[in-house]
PDB file of C-alpha atoms and ligand atoms in Angstrom:
ATOM      1  CA  MET A   1     -37.886  48.135  40.440  1.00  0.00           C
ATOM      2  CA  LYS A   2     -36.245  45.718  42.799  1.00  0.00           C
ATOM      3  CA  TRP A   3     -35.420  46.354  46.443  1.00  0.00           C
ATOM      4  CA  THR A   4     -31.795  47.169  45.704  1.00  0.00           C
ATOM      5  CA  PRO A   5     -29.853  50.392  46.321  1.00  0.00           C
ATOM      6  CA  GLU A   6     -29.661  51.204  42.589  1.00  0.00           C
ATOM      7  CA  ASP A   7     -33.313  50.562  41.860  1.00  0.00           C
ATOM      8  CA  LEU A   8     -34.560  52.346  44.971  1.00  0.00           C
ATOM      9  CA  GLN A   9     -32.605  55.392  43.936  1.00  0.00           C
ATOM     10  CA  LYS A  10     -34.404  55.295  40.590  1.00  0.00           C
ATOM     11  CA  TYR A  11     -37.702  54.703  42.363  1.00  0.00           C
ATOM     12  CA  VAL A  12     -37.330  57.797  44.522  1.00  0.00           C
ATOM     13  CA  GLN A  13     -36.680  59.906  41.434  1.00  0.00           C
ATOM     14  CA  ALA A  14     -39.518  58.454  39.401  1.00  0.00           C
ATOM     15  CA  LYS A  15     -42.075  57.885  42.129  1.00  0.00           C
ATOM     16  CA  GLU A  16     -44.947  59.413  40.208  1.00  0.00           C
ATOM     17  CA  TYR A  17     -44.614  56.714  37.544  1.00  0.00           C
ATOM     18  CA  ILE A  18     -44.520  53.773  39.925  1.00  0.00           C
ATOM     19  CA  ASP A  19     -47.952  53.018  41.279  1.00  0.00           C
ATOM     20  CA  THR A  20     -47.947  49.252  41.686  1.00  0.00           C
ATOM     21  CA  ALA A  21     -46.291  47.194  44.413  1.00  0.00           C
ATOM     22  CA  ILE A  22     -45.823  43.453  44.674  1.00  0.00           C
ATOM     23  CA  ILE A  23     -45.255  41.674  47.988  1.00  0.00           C
ATOM     24  CA  PRO A  24     -44.007  38.091  47.774  1.00  0.00           C
ATOM     25  CA  VAL A  25     -45.674  36.268  50.686  1.00  0.00           C
ATOM     26  CA  LEU A  26     -43.751  33.236  51.863  1.00  0.00           C
ATOM     27  CA  GLY A  27     -44.731  30.889  54.673  1.00  0.00           C
ATOM     28  CA  PHE A  28     -42.579  28.177  56.188  1.00  0.00           C
ATOM     29  CA  GLN A  29     -42.913  25.494  58.832  1.00  0.00           C
ATOM     30  CA  MET A  30     -40.699  22.780  60.266  1.00  0.00           C
ATOM     31  CA  ASN A  31     -43.172  20.361  61.833  1.00  0.00           C
ATOM     32  CA  ASP A  32     -44.018  18.404  58.755  1.00  0.00           C
ATOM     33  CA  GLU A  33     -40.716  17.260  57.344  1.00  0.00           C
ATOM     34  CA  LYS A  34     -42.335  15.645  54.339  1.00  0.00           C
ATOM     35  CA  LYS A  35     -43.361  19.066  53.133  1.00  0.00           C
ATOM     36  CA  LEU A  36     -40.044  20.843  53.576  1.00  0.00           C
ATOM     37  CA  GLU A  37     -38.669  20.065  50.160  1.00  0.00           C
ATOM     38  CA  LYS A  38     -41.826  20.950  48.325  1.00  0.00           C
ATOM     39  CA  GLU A  39     -42.207  24.205  50.191  1.00  0.00           C
ATOM     40  CA  ALA A  40     -38.625  25.192  49.543  1.00  0.00           C
ATOM     41  CA  PHE A  41     -39.186  24.494  45.869  1.00  0.00           C
ATOM     42  CA  GLN A  42     -42.253  26.713  45.833  1.00  0.00           C
ATOM     43  CA  ARG A  43     -40.220  29.452  47.416  1.00  0.00           C
ATOM     44  CA  GLU A  44     -37.778  29.248  44.503  1.00  0.00           C
ATOM     45  CA  VAL A  45     -40.566  29.265  41.981  1.00  0.00           C
ATOM     46  CA  LEU A  46     -42.213  32.269  43.600  1.00  0.00           C
ATOM     47  CA  SER A  47     -38.986  34.199  43.549  1.00  0.00           C
ATOM     48  CA  ILE A  48     -38.611  33.438  39.840  1.00  0.00           C
ATOM     49  CA  TYR A  49     -42.184  34.606  39.206  1.00  0.00           C
ATOM     50  CA  THR A  50     -41.623  37.860  41.014  1.00  0.00           C
ATOM     51  CA  ASN A  51     -38.254  38.503  39.383  1.00  0.00           C
ATOM     52  CA  GLU A  52     -39.604  37.857  35.918  1.00  0.00           C
ATOM     53  CA  ILE A  53     -42.677  39.995  36.452  1.00  0.00           C
ATOM     54  CA  GLU A  54     -40.472  42.738  37.791  1.00  0.00           C
ATOM     55  CA  LYS A  55     -38.334  42.530  34.682  1.00  0.00           C
ATOM     56  CA  GLU A  56     -41.244  42.921  32.300  1.00  0.00           C
ATOM     57  CA  LEU A  57     -42.941  45.719  34.216  1.00  0.00           C
ATOM     58  CA  SER A  58     -40.097  47.276  36.163  1.00  0.00           C
ATOM     59  CA  GLY A  59     -40.868  50.859  35.142  1.00  0.00           C
ATOM     60  CA  ARG A  60     -44.154  50.902  36.952  1.00  0.00           C
ATOM     61  CA  LEU A  61     -43.784  48.301  39.636  1.00  0.00           C
ATOM     62  CA  LEU A  62     -41.884  47.992  42.905  1.00  0.00           C
ATOM     63  CA  LEU A  63     -40.980  44.607  44.314  1.00  0.00           C
ATOM     64  CA  THR A  64     -41.015  44.931  48.118  1.00  0.00           C
ATOM     65  CA  PRO A  65     -39.059  42.794  50.577  1.00  0.00           C
ATOM     66  CA  PRO A  66     -40.735  39.401  50.983  1.00  0.00           C
ATOM     67  CA  TYR A  67     -43.172  38.831  53.825  1.00  0.00           C
ATOM     68  CA  ASN A  68     -42.143  35.740  55.793  1.00  0.00           C
ATOM     69  CA  TYR A  69     -44.159  33.955  58.450  1.00  0.00           C
ATOM     70  CA  VAL A  70     -44.646  30.638  60.172  1.00  0.00           C
ATOM     71  CA  LYS A  71     -47.522  28.731  58.625  1.00  0.00           C
ATOM     72  CA  SER A  72     -50.480  27.915  60.815  1.00  0.00           C
ATOM     73  CA  ASN A  73     -54.208  27.406  60.679  1.00  0.00           C
ATOM     74  CA  ASP A  74     -54.893  30.508  62.664  1.00  0.00           C
ATOM     75  CA  MET A  75     -54.061  33.343  60.352  1.00  0.00           C
ATOM     76  CA  SER A  76     -55.555  36.235  62.289  1.00  0.00           C
ATOM     77  CA  GLY A  77     -52.244  37.519  63.655  1.00  0.00           C
ATOM     78  CA  GLU A  78     -50.541  37.286  60.294  1.00  0.00           C
ATOM     79  CA  LEU A  79     -53.501  38.848  58.588  1.00  0.00           C
ATOM     80  CA  ASN A  80     -53.174  41.923  60.750  1.00  0.00           C
ATOM     81  CA  ARG A  81     -49.453  42.122  60.297  1.00  0.00           C
ATOM     82  CA  LEU A  82     -49.652  41.758  56.522  1.00  0.00           C
ATOM     83  CA  ASN A  83     -52.387  44.383  56.356  1.00  0.00           C
ATOM     84  CA  ASP A  84     -50.081  46.697  58.296  1.00  0.00           C
ATOM     85  CA  TRP A  85     -47.453  46.196  55.613  1.00  0.00           C
ATOM     86  CA  ILE A  86     -49.968  46.844  52.874  1.00  0.00           C
ATOM     87  CA  ASP A  87     -51.312  49.987  54.518  1.00  0.00           C
ATOM     88  CA  HIS A  88     -47.800  51.257  55.077  1.00  0.00           C
ATOM     89  CA  ILE A  89     -46.932  50.710  51.423  1.00  0.00           C
ATOM     90  CA  LYS A  90     -50.150  52.263  50.170  1.00  0.00           C
ATOM     91  CA  GLU A  91     -49.338  55.517  51.950  1.00  0.00           C
ATOM     92  CA  GLN A  92     -46.590  56.289  49.414  1.00  0.00           C
ATOM     93  CA  PRO A  93     -49.035  56.188  47.505  1.00  0.00           C
ATOM     94  CA  PHE A  94     -49.430  52.993  45.556  1.00  0.00           C
ATOM     95  CA  THR A  95     -52.727  52.535  43.796  1.00  0.00           C
ATOM     96  CA  SER A  96     -52.389  48.776  43.375  1.00  0.00           C
ATOM     97  CA  VAL A  97     -50.754  46.366  45.768  1.00  0.00           C
ATOM     98  CA  PHE A  98     -50.555  42.689  44.866  1.00  0.00           C
ATOM     99  CA  ILE A  99     -49.575  39.838  47.111  1.00  0.00           C
ATOM    100  CA  LEU A 100     -48.183  36.709  45.498  1.00  0.00           C
ATOM    101  CA  THR A 101     -48.324  33.432  47.386  1.00  0.00           C
ATOM    102  CA  PHE A 102     -48.641  29.655  47.216  1.00  0.00           C
ATOM    103  CA  ASP A 103     -50.281  29.356  50.644  1.00  0.00           C
ATOM    104  CA  ASN A 104     -54.015  28.726  50.313  1.00  0.00           C
ATOM    105  CA  GLN A 105     -54.655  30.048  53.829  1.00  0.00           C
ATOM    106  CA  TRP A 106     -54.544  33.518  52.310  1.00  0.00           C
ATOM    107  CA  LYS A 107     -57.093  32.510  49.734  1.00  0.00           C
ATOM    108  CA  LYS A 108     -59.462  31.646  52.579  1.00  0.00           C
ATOM    109  CA  ASN A 109     -58.910  35.074  54.100  1.00  0.00           C
ATOM    110  CA  GLU A 110     -58.885  36.964  50.842  1.00  0.00           C
ATOM    111  CA  LYS A 111     -61.781  39.254  51.653  1.00  0.00           C
ATOM    112  CA  ASP A 112     -59.990  40.624  54.722  1.00  0.00           C
ATOM    113  CA  LEU A 113     -56.863  41.551  52.802  1.00  0.00           C
ATOM    114  CA  ASN A 114     -56.303  45.146  51.809  1.00  0.00           C
ATOM    115  CA  ALA A 115     -54.567  44.095  48.599  1.00  0.00           C
ATOM    116  CA  GLU A 116     -55.194  42.041  45.490  1.00  0.00           C
ATOM    117  CA  LEU A 117     -54.354  38.408  46.101  1.00  0.00           C
ATOM    118  CA  LEU A 118     -52.627  36.369  43.421  1.00  0.00           C
ATOM    119  CA  TRP A 119     -52.684  32.861  44.775  1.00  0.00           C
ATOM    120  CA  PHE A 120     -51.070  30.006  42.853  1.00  0.00           C
ATOM    121  CA  PRO A 121     -51.971  26.385  43.291  1.00  0.00           C
ATOM    122  CA  SER A 122     -48.895  24.496  44.429  1.00  0.00           C
ATOM    123  CA  VAL A 123     -46.528  23.115  41.837  1.00  0.00           C
ATOM    124  CA  GLN A 124     -44.894  19.713  41.872  1.00  0.00           C
ATOM    125  CA  THR A 125     -41.281  19.552  42.894  1.00  0.00           C
ATOM    126  CA  GLY A 126     -39.139  19.308  39.833  1.00  0.00           C
ATOM    127  CA  ASP A 127     -36.039  20.528  38.124  1.00  0.00           C
ATOM    128  CA  ILE A 128     -36.214  24.286  38.120  1.00  0.00           C
ATOM    129  CA  LYS A 129     -34.015  24.440  35.040  1.00  0.00           C
ATOM    130  CA  SER A 130     -35.856  21.868  32.962  1.00  0.00           C
ATOM    131  CA  GLU A 131     -37.413  22.971  29.684  1.00  0.00           C
ATOM    132  CA  GLU A 132     -40.822  22.042  30.982  1.00  0.00           C
ATOM    133  CA  THR A 133     -40.584  24.087  34.165  1.00  0.00           C
ATOM    134  CA  ILE A 134     -39.169  27.058  32.314  1.00  0.00           C
ATOM    135  CA  ARG A 135     -41.987  26.935  29.785  1.00  0.00           C
ATOM    136  CA  MET A 136     -44.557  26.623  32.561  1.00  0.00           C
ATOM    137  CA  ILE A 137     -43.065  29.587  34.404  1.00  0.00           C
ATOM    138  CA  ARG A 138     -42.824  31.781  31.263  1.00  0.00           C
ATOM    139  CA  ASN A 139     -46.420  31.071  30.498  1.00  0.00           C
ATOM    140  CA  GLN A 140     -47.561  31.883  34.043  1.00  0.00           C
ATOM    141  CA  VAL A 141     -45.490  35.049  34.092  1.00  0.00           C
ATOM    142  CA  ASP A 142     -47.102  36.264  30.863  1.00  0.00           C
ATOM    143  CA  GLN A 143     -50.527  35.678  32.293  1.00  0.00           C
ATOM    144  CA  ILE A 144     -49.754  37.385  35.584  1.00  0.00           C
ATOM    145  CA  SER A 145     -48.247  40.445  33.887  1.00  0.00           C
ATOM    146  CA  GLU A 146     -51.272  40.660  31.699  1.00  0.00           C
ATOM    147  CA  LEU A 147     -53.554  40.467  34.692  1.00  0.00           C
ATOM    148  CA  ILE A 148     -51.611  43.191  36.489  1.00  0.00           C
ATOM    149  CA  ARG A 149     -51.849  45.396  33.417  1.00  0.00           C
ATOM    150  CA  THR A 150     -55.625  45.170  33.482  1.00  0.00           C
ATOM    151  CA  TYR A 151     -55.505  47.129  36.738  1.00  0.00           C
ATOM    152  CA  TRP A 152     -53.735  50.022  34.976  1.00  0.00           C
TER     153      TRP A 152
ATOM    154  CA  MET B   1      -2.966  28.177  91.741  1.00  0.00           C
ATOM    155  CA  ASN B   2      -6.450  28.863  90.750  1.00  0.00           C
ATOM    156  CA  ASP B   3      -5.392  32.243  89.545  1.00  0.00           C
ATOM    157  CA  LYS B   4      -2.648  30.791  87.405  1.00  0.00           C
ATOM    158  CA  LYS B   5      -4.937  28.309  85.833  1.00  0.00           C
ATOM    159  CA  ASN B   6      -7.238  31.095  85.024  1.00  0.00           C
ATOM    160  CA  LYS B   7      -4.494  33.094  83.427  1.00  0.00           C
ATOM    161  CA  VAL B   8      -3.430  30.280  81.188  1.00  0.00           C
ATOM    162  CA  SER B   9      -6.872  29.693  79.967  1.00  0.00           C
ATOM    163  CA  ARG B  10      -7.305  33.381  79.425  1.00  0.00           C
ATOM    164  CA  ARG B  11      -4.115  33.518  77.431  1.00  0.00           C
ATOM    165  CA  GLN B  12      -5.201  30.456  75.584  1.00  0.00           C
ATOM    166  CA  PHE B  13      -8.468  32.070  74.846  1.00  0.00           C
ATOM    167  CA  LEU B  14      -6.713  35.135  73.548  1.00  0.00           C
ATOM    168  CA  ASN B  15      -4.458  32.968  71.476  1.00  0.00           C
ATOM    169  CA  TYR B  16      -7.345  31.151  69.953  1.00  0.00           C
ATOM    170  CA  SER B  17      -9.232  34.239  69.156  1.00  0.00           C
ATOM    171  CA  LEU B  18      -6.188  35.871  67.628  1.00  0.00           C
ATOM    172  CA  THR B  19      -5.553  32.863  65.469  1.00  0.00           C
ATOM    173  CA  GLY B  20      -9.159  32.943  64.499  1.00  0.00           C
ATOM    174  CA  LEU B  21      -9.016  36.599  63.627  1.00  0.00           C
ATOM    175  CA  GLY B  22      -5.786  36.068  61.706  1.00  0.00           C
ATOM    176  CA  GLY B  23      -7.396  33.284  59.780  1.00  0.00           C
ATOM    177  CA  PHE B  24     -10.335  35.467  59.013  1.00  0.00           C
ATOM    178  CA  MET B  25      -8.114  38.281  57.784  1.00  0.00           C
ATOM    179  CA  ALA B  26      -6.067  35.914  55.680  1.00  0.00           C
ATOM    180  CA  ALA B  27      -9.271  34.724  54.057  1.00  0.00           C
ATOM    181  CA  GLY B  28     -10.148  38.322  53.341  1.00  0.00           C
ATOM    182  CA  VAL B  29      -6.851  38.777  51.560  1.00  0.00           C
ATOM    183  CA  LEU B  30      -7.125  35.512  49.727  1.00  0.00           C
ATOM    184  CA  ILE B  31     -10.510  36.082  48.223  1.00  0.00           C
ATOM    185  CA  PRO B  32      -9.508  38.939  45.920  1.00  0.00           C
ATOM    186  CA  ASN B  33      -6.479  36.936  44.785  1.00  0.00           C
ATOM    187  CA  LEU B  34      -8.617  33.969  44.011  1.00  0.00           C
ATOM    188  CA  ARG B  35     -11.063  36.095  42.068  1.00  0.00           C
ATOM    189  CA  PHE B  36      -8.171  37.490  40.124  1.00  0.00           C
ATOM    190  CA  ALA B  37      -6.951  34.080  39.229  1.00  0.00           C
ATOM    191  CA  VAL B  38     -10.357  32.746  38.311  1.00  0.00           C
ATOM    192  CA  ASP B  39     -11.691  35.742  36.447  1.00  0.00           C
ATOM    193  CA  PRO B  40     -10.012  35.375  33.038  1.00  0.00           C
ATOM    194  CA  VAL B  41     -11.236  31.823  32.772  1.00  0.00           C
ATOM    195  CA  LEU B  42     -14.789  32.724  33.644  1.00  0.00           C
ATOM    196  CA  LYS B  43     -14.762  35.673  31.302  1.00  0.00           C
ATOM    197  CA  GLN B  44     -14.474  33.445  28.280  1.00  0.00           C
ATOM    198  CA  ALA B  45     -17.773  31.874  29.053  1.00  0.00           C
ATOM    199  CA  SER B  46     -19.452  35.075  30.134  1.00  0.00           C
ATOM    200  CA  ALA B  47     -21.149  37.818  28.219  1.00  0.00           C
ATOM    201  CA  GLY B  48     -17.920  39.809  28.062  1.00  0.00           C
ATOM    202  CA  GLY B  49     -18.339  40.979  24.499  1.00  0.00           C
ATOM    203  CA  ASP B  50     -18.725  37.540  22.969  1.00  0.00           C
ATOM    204  CA  LEU B  51     -21.608  37.002  20.622  1.00  0.00           C
ATOM    205  CA  VAL B  52     -23.701  33.943  21.385  1.00  0.00           C
ATOM    206  CA  ASN B  53     -25.857  31.725  19.241  1.00  0.00           C
ATOM    207  CA  VAL B  54     -29.451  32.506  20.151  1.00  0.00           C
ATOM    208  CA  GLY B  55     -30.909  29.508  18.355  1.00  0.00           C
ATOM    209  CA  LEU B  56     -32.582  31.340  15.483  1.00  0.00           C
ATOM    210  CA  SER B  57     -31.607  30.639  11.903  1.00  0.00           C
ATOM    211  CA  GLU B  58     -31.281  33.494   9.444  1.00  0.00           C
ATOM    212  CA  ASP B  59     -33.992  32.009   7.248  1.00  0.00           C
ATOM    213  CA  ASP B  60     -36.507  32.269  10.052  1.00  0.00           C
ATOM    214  CA  ILE B  61     -36.030  35.997  10.444  1.00  0.00           C
ATOM    215  CA  THR B  62     -38.869  37.834   8.729  1.00  0.00           C
ATOM    216  CA  GLU B  63     -39.967  41.424   8.390  1.00  0.00           C
ATOM    217  CA  ASP B  64     -42.204  40.874  11.396  1.00  0.00           C
ATOM    218  CA  PRO B  65     -40.305  41.474  14.621  1.00  0.00           C
ATOM    219  CA  GLN B  66     -40.209  38.309  16.726  1.00  0.00           C
ATOM    220  CA  ARG B  67     -39.209  37.889  20.317  1.00  0.00           C
ATOM    221  CA  VAL B  68     -36.075  35.849  20.965  1.00  0.00           C
ATOM    222  CA  ASP B  69     -35.017  34.694  24.451  1.00  0.00           C
ATOM    223  CA  TRP B  70     -31.646  33.223  25.349  1.00  0.00           C
ATOM    224  CA  ASP B  71     -29.319  32.772  28.315  1.00  0.00           C
ATOM    225  CA  VAL B  72     -25.861  34.101  28.959  1.00  0.00           C
ATOM    226  CA  GLU B  73     -23.591  33.345  31.848  1.00  0.00           C
ATOM    227  CA  GLN B  74     -22.633  36.424  33.761  1.00  0.00           C
ATOM    228  CA  VAL B  75     -20.222  37.125  36.564  1.00  0.00           C
ATOM    229  CA  ASP B  76     -21.373  40.128  38.482  1.00  0.00           C
ATOM    230  CA  GLY B  77     -19.540  40.830  41.704  1.00  0.00           C
ATOM    231  CA  TRP B  78     -20.458  38.004  44.052  1.00  0.00           C
ATOM    232  CA  TYR B  79     -22.879  36.320  41.762  1.00  0.00           C
ATOM    233  CA  GLU B  80     -22.224  34.069  38.871  1.00  0.00           C
ATOM    234  CA  SER B  81     -25.467  33.333  37.203  1.00  0.00           C
ATOM    235  CA  ASP B  82     -27.357  32.652  34.036  1.00  0.00           C
ATOM    236  CA  ILE B  83     -29.199  35.730  32.993  1.00  0.00           C
ATOM    237  CA  ASN B  84     -31.827  35.643  30.335  1.00  0.00           C
ATOM    238  CA  ARG B  85     -31.761  38.091  27.534  1.00  0.00           C
ATOM    239  CA  THR B  86     -34.492  39.096  25.154  1.00  0.00           C
ATOM    240  CA  ALA B  87     -34.443  40.783  21.755  1.00  0.00           C
ATOM    241  CA  TRP B  88     -36.866  41.794  19.035  1.00  0.00           C
ATOM    242  CA  VAL B  89     -35.416  40.536  15.761  1.00  0.00           C
ATOM    243  CA  PHE B  90     -36.491  41.270  12.181  1.00  0.00           C
ATOM    244  CA  LYS B  91     -35.267  42.261   8.722  1.00  0.00           C
ATOM    245  CA  ASP B  92     -35.730  45.902   7.800  1.00  0.00           C
ATOM    246  CA  GLU B  93     -36.818  47.110   4.336  1.00  0.00           C
ATOM    247  CA  ASN B  94     -33.230  46.815   3.075  1.00  0.00           C
ATOM    248  CA  GLY B  95     -33.081  43.202   4.187  1.00  0.00           C
ATOM    249  CA  ASP B  96     -30.682  44.071   7.021  1.00  0.00           C
ATOM    250  CA  ILE B  97     -31.089  42.253  10.277  1.00  0.00           C
ATOM    251  CA  GLN B  98     -32.129  44.352  13.259  1.00  0.00           C
ATOM    252  CA  ALA B  99     -32.070  43.196  16.870  1.00  0.00           C
ATOM    253  CA  PHE B 100     -33.455  45.575  19.479  1.00  0.00           C
ATOM    254  CA  SER B 101     -33.402  45.373  23.225  1.00  0.00           C
ATOM    255  CA  PRO B 102     -36.947  45.258  24.644  1.00  0.00           C
ATOM    256  CA  VAL B 103     -36.014  47.460  27.589  1.00  0.00           C
ATOM    257  CA  CYS B 104     -37.963  50.708  27.429  1.00  0.00           C
ATOM    258  CA  LYS B 105     -35.720  53.757  27.630  1.00  0.00           C
ATOM    259  CA  HIS B 106     -38.134  55.475  29.976  1.00  0.00           C
ATOM    260  CA  LEU B 107     -38.054  53.334  33.105  1.00  0.00           C
ATOM    261  CA  GLY B 108     -37.231  49.896  31.798  1.00  0.00           C
ATOM    262  CA  CYS B 109     -40.390  47.895  31.160  1.00  0.00           C
ATOM    263  CA  PHE B 110     -40.403  45.423  28.266  1.00  0.00           C
ATOM    264  CA  VAL B 111     -41.810  46.779  25.031  1.00  0.00           C
ATOM    265  CA  THR B 112     -43.823  44.564  22.689  1.00  0.00           C
ATOM    266  CA  TRP B 113     -44.131  44.759  18.917  1.00  0.00           C
ATOM    267  CA  GLU B 114     -47.672  45.924  18.166  1.00  0.00           C
ATOM    268  CA  GLY B 115     -48.376  45.661  21.874  1.00  0.00           C
ATOM    269  CA  SER B 116     -51.286  48.053  21.531  1.00  0.00           C
ATOM    270  CA  ASP B 117     -54.118  47.753  19.015  1.00  0.00           C
ATOM    271  CA  ASP B 118     -54.174  51.530  18.784  1.00  0.00           C
ATOM    272  CA  TYR B 119     -50.636  51.725  17.427  1.00  0.00           C
ATOM    273  CA  PRO B 120     -50.015  49.125  14.754  1.00  0.00           C
ATOM    274  CA  ASP B 121     -46.525  48.928  13.284  1.00  0.00           C
ATOM    275  CA  GLU B 122     -44.902  50.243  16.454  1.00  0.00           C
ATOM    276  CA  PHE B 123     -43.243  48.913  19.572  1.00  0.00           C
ATOM    277  CA  PHE B 124     -45.396  49.669  22.588  1.00  0.00           C
ATOM    278  CA  CYS B 125     -44.540  49.932  26.272  1.00  0.00           C
ATOM    279  CA  PRO B 126     -47.462  48.968  28.516  1.00  0.00           C
ATOM    280  CA  CYS B 127     -46.202  50.892  31.534  1.00  0.00           C
ATOM    281  CA  HIS B 128     -46.702  54.507  30.491  1.00  0.00           C
ATOM    282  CA  ASP B 129     -47.712  54.112  26.847  1.00  0.00           C
ATOM    283  CA  GLY B 130     -44.224  54.682  25.505  1.00  0.00           C
ATOM    284  CA  ARG B 131     -43.958  54.123  21.742  1.00  0.00           C
ATOM    285  CA  TYR B 132     -41.216  53.454  19.200  1.00  0.00           C
ATOM    286  CA  TYR B 133     -41.330  53.285  15.411  1.00  0.00           C
ATOM    287  CA  LYS B 134     -40.280  50.071  13.737  1.00  0.00           C
ATOM    288  CA  ASP B 135     -36.708  51.336  13.377  1.00  0.00           C
ATOM    289  CA  GLY B 136     -36.590  51.666  17.161  1.00  0.00           C
ATOM    290  CA  THR B 137     -36.740  55.465  17.317  1.00  0.00           C
ATOM    291  CA  ASN B 138     -38.858  56.799  20.127  1.00  0.00           C
ATOM    292  CA  VAL B 139     -42.098  58.496  19.110  1.00  0.00           C
ATOM    293  CA  PRO B 140     -41.932  62.140  20.215  1.00  0.00           C
ATOM    294  CA  HIS B 141     -44.261  63.192  23.038  1.00  0.00           C
ATOM    295  CA  THR B 142     -44.309  59.733  24.565  1.00  0.00           C
ATOM    296  CA  PRO B 143     -42.296  59.155  27.773  1.00  0.00           C
ATOM    297  CA  PRO B 144     -39.116  57.543  26.323  1.00  0.00           C
ATOM    298  CA  LEU B 145     -36.422  60.029  25.330  1.00  0.00           C
ATOM    299  CA  ALA B 146     -34.122  57.720  23.391  1.00  0.00           C
ATOM    300  CA  PRO B 147     -34.383  54.948  20.816  1.00  0.00           C
ATOM    301  CA  LEU B 148     -34.252  51.292  21.824  1.00  0.00           C
ATOM    302  CA  ASP B 149     -30.774  49.839  22.321  1.00  0.00           C
ATOM    303  CA  VAL B 150     -29.389  47.740  19.510  1.00  0.00           C
ATOM    304  CA  TYR B 151     -27.710  44.359  19.944  1.00  0.00           C
ATOM    305  CA  GLU B 152     -24.436  43.672  18.185  1.00  0.00           C
ATOM    306  CA  HIS B 153     -25.082  40.797  15.835  1.00  0.00           C
ATOM    307  CA  LYS B 154     -23.519  38.502  13.288  1.00  0.00           C
ATOM    308  CA  ILE B 155     -24.567  35.535  11.186  1.00  0.00           C
ATOM    309  CA  GLU B 156     -22.420  32.437  11.353  1.00  0.00           C
ATOM    310  CA  ASN B 157     -23.294  29.177   9.598  1.00  0.00           C
ATOM    311  CA  GLY B 158     -26.740  30.572   8.968  1.00  0.00           C
ATOM    312  CA  MET B 159     -27.409  31.163  12.660  1.00  0.00           C
ATOM    313  CA  LEU B 160     -27.975  34.472  14.432  1.00  0.00           C
ATOM    314  CA  PHE B 161     -25.445  35.464  17.108  1.00  0.00           C
ATOM    315  CA  LEU B 162     -26.131  38.362  19.460  1.00  0.00           C
ATOM    316  CA  GLY B 163     -23.836  40.266  21.806  1.00  0.00           C
ATOM    317  CA  GLU B 164     -24.356  43.283  24.016  1.00  0.00           C
ATOM    318  CA  PRO B 165     -27.119  45.861  23.638  1.00  0.00           C
ATOM    319  CA  LYS B 166     -25.667  49.266  22.733  1.00  0.00           C
ATOM    320  CA  PRO B 167     -27.397  52.612  23.154  1.00  0.00           C
ATOM    321  CA  ARG B 168     -27.705  54.979  20.187  1.00  0.00           C
ATOM    322  CA  GLU B 169     -28.376  58.676  19.729  1.00  0.00           C
ATOM    323  CA  GLY B 170     -31.754  60.123  20.723  1.00  0.00           C
ATOM    324  CA  ALA B 171     -34.359  61.262  18.227  1.00  0.00           C
TER     325      ALA B 171
HETATM  326  S1  FES C 201     -41.301  52.447  31.178  1.00  0.00           S
HETATM  327 FE1  FES C 201     -41.858  52.469  29.096  1.00  0.00          FE
HETATM  328  S2  FES C 201     -43.079  54.238  29.006  1.00  0.00           S
HETATM  329 FE2  FES C 201     -42.449  54.258  31.050  1.00  0.00          FE
END
């Protein structure tokens, strides 16, 4: 289920069937201009991942609003804030919460996260509509959905 | 003097803002008109009932359901976008082509042909173990309460064309 009025209405009615939440976790920064383009591209790719995964598994999975933050080397503040989100979501209850991100800072702090981390190594900037990118994304999506299913 | 100056600028300000507001309202009126004018053109290219070539030739359709993915252009309110569609396509025992929507009739996950080793020869939904026989009918006592939707289809020049998925009666 997506975070839209129609889907949330369905979610409320079928809550007992929906036990998995996905939080897209998206950092940004403006200091390093060389990285802007690449990071914006990753943002697009992540949103395609999450949309596709949602499509395959929508009956059991809720896609939450994305978590946005300013990238930095000190993650402690963000770690607390993200854990607050996760705890809040888990209260519903959700038995599995996944966070999806390209930022390796989360990987370093994985053990302090209250959710399962799905971290993706960064992808090269490219044409999001090219055959190659689409094939790469389809393949990744299949693998991620399969991984999520192993938690069920 | 000072007061007068002030007044003018105040009136000017009011004038500007009114013009601005007027412009804004005019835009509001224009947008629906524009959509009206553009819509019929866009519709031709969109999924509005037209069957599209999904890039699978009739000869390649076997008795084993295979997954087919294709794109259609869709205009949906504010958004005009490519949406991808998926179907499970095969020939049934009479040699007739079948194309089912993968969307589970329970809560909408994608079903997979023989998606579970425990249930060969069935479509399986990984979310809550929903099951469907090969003809798309839901297996009783599993969560789905209706059979899989069926795509309209036709064969033209040996290629498969698919249209909209249509619901059918429950089992
Ligand atoms: S969504 Fe398919 S069984 Fe629930």
